[in-house]
Amino acid sequence: MSRYDLTDFEWRVIEPLLPNKSRGVPRVDDRRVLNGIFWVLRSGAPWRDLPERYGPRTTCYNRFVRWRKAGVWDRLMDAITAAHDGAIQMIDSTSVRAHQQAATAKKGGADHCLGRSRGGLTTKIHVVVDAQGLPIRLGLTAGQTHDGQIAYTLLDHLGPRTIVLADKAYDADRIRGLIQDQGATPNIPPKSNRRWKPCFSKRLYRERNLIERFFSKLKHFRRVATRYDKLAANFLAMVQLASMRLRLRAYESTA
């Protein structure tokens, strides 16, 4: 068993959430295929280098893409994060350098969340985590995009009495209004040019170290630390799988 393979606990959680195929030719063992996908995710190796013990590389890649298009990874993410601790939520982003293989899309097509910044071609991963520093919602933008632009999408599922921690990049009246309209409370340091200074707790703000620690763990997955995927949808699916794995590992350690 490879150290990247699913544990028995992780498989017991994931197996009931996978699509059921009752007719036709039985598909290749789901656990073996998922182990192959997680091997690529963790090692960062090309699909063509997938070890033979996981079966044909085309089977693993095709199922990864087919299930992404069918929304399987989205449903898995929603199911695994449903029991999150929503008392405190934190939002932030991290930049990922794109490999030259990811920058070969056709000219004039979609940007696939690739943009020019100081680090060259980069993609931003935006994440909302809960009070335990575990992921709830994810998003992608091009590297030069301001963090506040995607906040309206990621912060529209807050519960009442939730405290939202964010840095100064999210200090905008519209973002504060979005949070307060849901009965939640923003704890965001005000910008220096603000005439009116909202209430801000430095003690609560220290909890933001949890989201920084999450990004550190996320980038242990080499397929996330460097973007090799041309399509933004495929890269987001890789980020989702890495996030689910981190949450399942946290559940297993406390089970």
Coordinates of C-alpha atoms in Angstrom, one line a residue:
M1 CA 0.0 0.0 0.0
S2 CA 1.4 3.4 -1.0
R3 CA 1.4 6.2 1.6
Y4 CA -0.7 8.2 -0.9
D5 CA -3.5 5.6 -1.0
L6 CA -6.8 6.0 0.7
T7 CA -7.0 4.6 4.2
D8 CA -9.9 2.3 5.2
F9 CA -11.6 5.2 7.1
E10 CA -11.3 7.5 4.1
W11 CA -12.7 4.9 1.8
R12 CA -15.7 4.2 4.1
V13 CA -16.6 7.8 3.9
I14 CA -16.1 8.2 0.1
E15 CA -17.5 5.0 -1.2
P16 CA -21.2 5.7 -0.5
L17 CA -20.9 9.1 -2.2
L18 CA -19.7 7.7 -5.5
P19 CA -22.0 7.2 -8.5
N20 CA -23.7 3.8 -8.6
K21 CA -23.6 1.9 -11.9
S22 CA -26.0 -1.0 -11.7
R23 CA -26.2 -1.9 -15.4
G24 CA -23.7 -2.7 -18.2
V25 CA -20.1 -3.8 -17.9
P26 CA -18.8 -3.3 -14.3
R27 CA -16.3 -0.5 -14.2
V28 CA -12.7 -0.8 -13.0
D29 CA -12.4 -0.8 -9.1
D30 CA -13.2 2.7 -7.9
R31 CA -10.8 2.5 -4.9
R32 CA -7.9 1.6 -7.2
V33 CA -8.7 4.4 -9.6
L34 CA -9.0 6.9 -6.8
N35 CA -5.7 5.8 -5.4
G36 CA -4.1 6.4 -8.8
I37 CA -5.7 9.9 -8.9
F38 CA -4.4 10.7 -5.4
W39 CA -1.0 9.4 -6.3
V40 CA -0.8 11.9 -9.2
L41 CA -2.2 14.7 -7.0
R42 CA 0.3 14.1 -4.2
S43 CA 3.4 13.3 -6.2
G44 CA 2.9 15.9 -9.0
A45 CA 4.0 13.4 -11.6
P46 CA 2.5 13.3 -15.1
W47 CA -0.3 10.9 -15.7
R48 CA 1.9 8.9 -18.0
D49 CA 4.2 8.0 -15.1
L50 CA 1.3 6.5 -13.1
P51 CA 2.5 3.2 -11.6
E52 CA 1.1 0.0 -13.1
R53 CA -0.5 -1.1 -9.8
Y54 CA -3.2 1.5 -10.4
G55 CA -4.2 0.2 -13.8
P56 CA -4.1 2.0 -17.1
R57 CA -3.3 5.7 -16.8
T58 CA -6.0 6.5 -19.4
T59 CA -8.6 4.9 -17.1
C60 CA -7.6 7.1 -14.1
Y61 CA -7.4 10.3 -16.2
N62 CA -10.6 9.7 -18.1
R63 CA -12.5 9.0 -14.9
F64 CA -11.0 12.0 -13.2
V65 CA -12.3 14.2 -16.1
R66 CA -15.6 12.4 -16.5
W67 CA -16.5 12.7 -12.9
R68 CA -15.4 16.3 -12.8
K69 CA -17.8 17.1 -15.7
A70 CA -20.6 15.1 -14.0
G71 CA -20.2 17.2 -10.8
V72 CA -19.0 14.2 -8.7
W73 CA -16.1 16.1 -7.1
D74 CA -18.4 19.1 -6.3
R75 CA -20.9 16.7 -4.6
L76 CA -18.2 15.0 -2.6
M77 CA -16.8 18.4 -1.5
D78 CA -20.3 19.5 -0.4
A79 CA -21.0 16.2 1.5
I80 CA -17.6 16.1 3.3
T81 CA -17.7 19.7 4.4
A82 CA -21.4 19.7 5.4
A83 CA -20.5 19.2 9.1
H84 CA -18.1 22.2 9.3
D85 CA -17.7 24.4 12.4
G86 CA -19.3 27.6 11.2
A87 CA -18.8 29.8 14.3
I88 CA -15.7 31.4 12.7
Q89 CA -14.9 31.5 9.0
M90 CA -11.8 32.9 7.4
I91 CA -11.2 33.9 3.8
D92 CA -7.9 34.4 2.0
S93 CA -6.0 33.5 -1.1
T94 CA -2.6 32.1 -2.2
S95 CA -0.8 32.4 -5.6
V96 CA 0.4 29.3 -7.5
R97 CA 3.0 29.4 -10.2
A98 CA 1.8 27.9 -13.5
H99 CA 4.1 25.4 -15.2
Q100 CA 4.9 26.1 -18.9
Q101 CA 2.7 23.1 -19.8
A102 CA -0.3 24.9 -18.3
A103 CA 0.2 27.9 -20.5
T104 CA -0.3 26.3 -23.9
A105 CA -4.0 27.1 -24.3
K106 CA -5.1 28.5 -27.7
K107 CA -4.9 32.3 -28.1
G108 CA -8.2 34.1 -28.0
G109 CA -9.8 31.4 -25.8
A110 CA -10.8 31.5 -22.2
D111 CA -8.0 32.7 -19.8
H112 CA -8.5 29.6 -17.6
C113 CA -7.6 31.6 -14.5
L114 CA -4.1 32.3 -15.7
G115 CA -2.8 35.8 -15.4
R116 CA 0.4 37.8 -15.3
S117 CA 1.7 39.0 -12.0
R118 CA 5.2 39.5 -10.4
G119 CA 5.7 35.8 -10.3
G120 CA 5.0 35.4 -14.0
L121 CA 1.9 33.3 -15.0
T122 CA 0.0 32.5 -11.8
T123 CA -3.3 31.4 -10.6
K124 CA -4.9 32.4 -7.3
I125 CA -6.6 29.9 -5.1
H126 CA -9.3 31.5 -2.8
V127 CA -10.5 29.5 0.2
V128 CA -12.9 29.9 3.0
V129 CA -12.0 27.8 6.1
D130 CA -13.9 27.1 9.3
A131 CA -12.9 27.5 12.9
Q132 CA -10.7 24.4 12.7
G133 CA -8.8 25.7 9.6
L134 CA -10.5 23.2 7.4
P135 CA -11.8 24.1 3.9
I136 CA -15.4 24.9 3.2
R137 CA -15.5 26.7 -0.2
L138 CA -13.0 27.2 -3.0
G139 CA -12.5 29.4 -6.0
L140 CA -10.0 30.3 -8.6
T141 CA -9.1 33.5 -10.4
A142 CA -6.2 34.8 -12.5
G143 CA -3.1 35.8 -10.5
Q144 CA -3.5 39.5 -10.9
T145 CA -7.2 39.6 -9.8
H146 CA -8.0 41.5 -6.6
D147 CA -9.1 39.2 -3.7
G148 CA -12.3 41.1 -3.2
Q149 CA -13.8 40.2 -6.5
I150 CA -14.6 36.6 -5.7
A151 CA -15.5 37.3 -2.1
Y152 CA -19.1 38.0 -3.1
T153 CA -19.4 34.4 -4.3
L154 CA -17.5 32.7 -1.5
L155 CA -19.2 34.6 1.4
D156 CA -22.8 34.2 0.4
H157 CA -23.5 31.1 2.5
L158 CA -22.8 32.4 6.0
G159 CA -24.8 31.5 9.0
P160 CA -26.2 33.9 11.6
R161 CA -23.7 34.9 14.4
T162 CA -20.8 33.7 12.3
I163 CA -17.6 35.8 12.7
V164 CA -15.7 36.4 9.4
L165 CA -12.0 37.0 9.6
A166 CA -10.2 38.6 6.6
D167 CA -7.3 40.9 5.9
K168 CA -7.4 44.5 4.6
A169 CA -7.8 43.3 1.0
Y170 CA -11.5 42.6 2.0
D171 CA -12.1 45.9 3.7
A172 CA -14.9 47.2 1.4
D173 CA -18.3 48.5 2.3
R174 CA -20.0 46.0 -0.1
I175 CA -18.2 43.0 1.4
R176 CA -19.0 44.2 4.9
G177 CA -22.6 44.7 3.9
L178 CA -22.8 41.2 2.4
I179 CA -21.6 39.7 5.6
Q180 CA -23.9 41.7 7.9
D181 CA -27.0 41.1 5.7
Q182 CA -26.6 37.4 6.5
G183 CA -26.5 38.1 10.3
A184 CA -22.8 37.5 10.5
T185 CA -20.1 39.8 11.8
P186 CA -17.0 41.0 9.9
N187 CA -13.7 41.2 11.8
I188 CA -11.6 42.9 9.2
P189 CA -8.8 45.5 10.0
P190 CA -9.8 48.8 8.5
K191 CA -7.6 50.5 5.8
S192 CA -5.6 53.5 6.9
N193 CA -7.6 55.8 4.6
R194 CA -11.0 55.0 6.1
R195 CA -12.7 58.0 7.7
W196 CA -15.0 55.7 9.8
K197 CA -13.2 52.9 11.6
P198 CA -15.4 49.8 12.2
C199 CA -15.0 47.7 15.3
F200 CA -12.1 45.3 15.1
S201 CA -10.7 42.7 17.5
K202 CA -7.0 42.0 17.3
R203 CA -7.4 38.9 19.6
L204 CA -9.9 37.2 17.3
Y205 CA -7.8 38.2 14.2
R206 CA -4.9 36.1 15.5
E207 CA -7.0 33.0 14.7
R208 CA -6.2 33.8 11.0
N209 CA -3.0 31.8 11.3
L210 CA -5.3 28.7 10.8
I211 CA -5.9 29.6 7.1
E212 CA -2.2 30.2 6.5
R213 CA -1.4 26.8 8.0
F214 CA -4.1 25.3 5.7
F215 CA -2.3 26.8 2.6
S216 CA 0.9 25.3 3.8
K217 CA -0.7 21.8 4.1
L218 CA -2.4 22.3 0.7
K219 CA 0.9 22.9 -1.1
H220 CA 2.2 19.6 0.1
F221 CA 0.2 18.2 -2.8
R222 CA 2.7 18.9 -5.6
R223 CA 0.0 19.0 -8.2
V224 CA -1.5 22.0 -6.4
A225 CA 1.8 23.7 -5.4
T226 CA 2.6 24.0 -9.1
R227 CA -0.2 24.2 -11.7
Y228 CA 0.3 21.7 -14.5
D229 CA -3.3 21.6 -15.7
K230 CA -4.3 23.7 -18.8
L231 CA -8.0 23.8 -17.8
A232 CA -9.0 25.8 -14.8
A233 CA -11.8 23.2 -14.1
N234 CA -9.2 20.4 -13.9
F235 CA -7.0 22.4 -11.6
L236 CA -9.9 23.3 -9.3
A237 CA -10.8 19.6 -9.2
M238 CA -7.3 18.9 -8.0
V239 CA -7.6 21.6 -5.3
Q240 CA -11.0 20.1 -4.2
L241 CA -9.5 16.6 -3.9
A242 CA -6.6 17.9 -1.9
S243 CA -8.9 19.8 0.4
M244 CA -11.2 16.8 0.9
R245 CA -8.2 14.7 1.8
L246 CA -7.0 17.2 4.4
R247 CA -10.5 17.3 5.9
L248 CA -10.8 13.5 6.0
R249 CA -7.4 13.2 7.6
A250 CA -8.5 15.6 10.3
Y251 CA -11.7 13.6 10.8
E252 CA -9.7 10.3 11.0
S253 CA -7.3 11.7 13.6
T254 CA -10.2 12.6 15.9
A255 CA -12.4 9.5 15.3

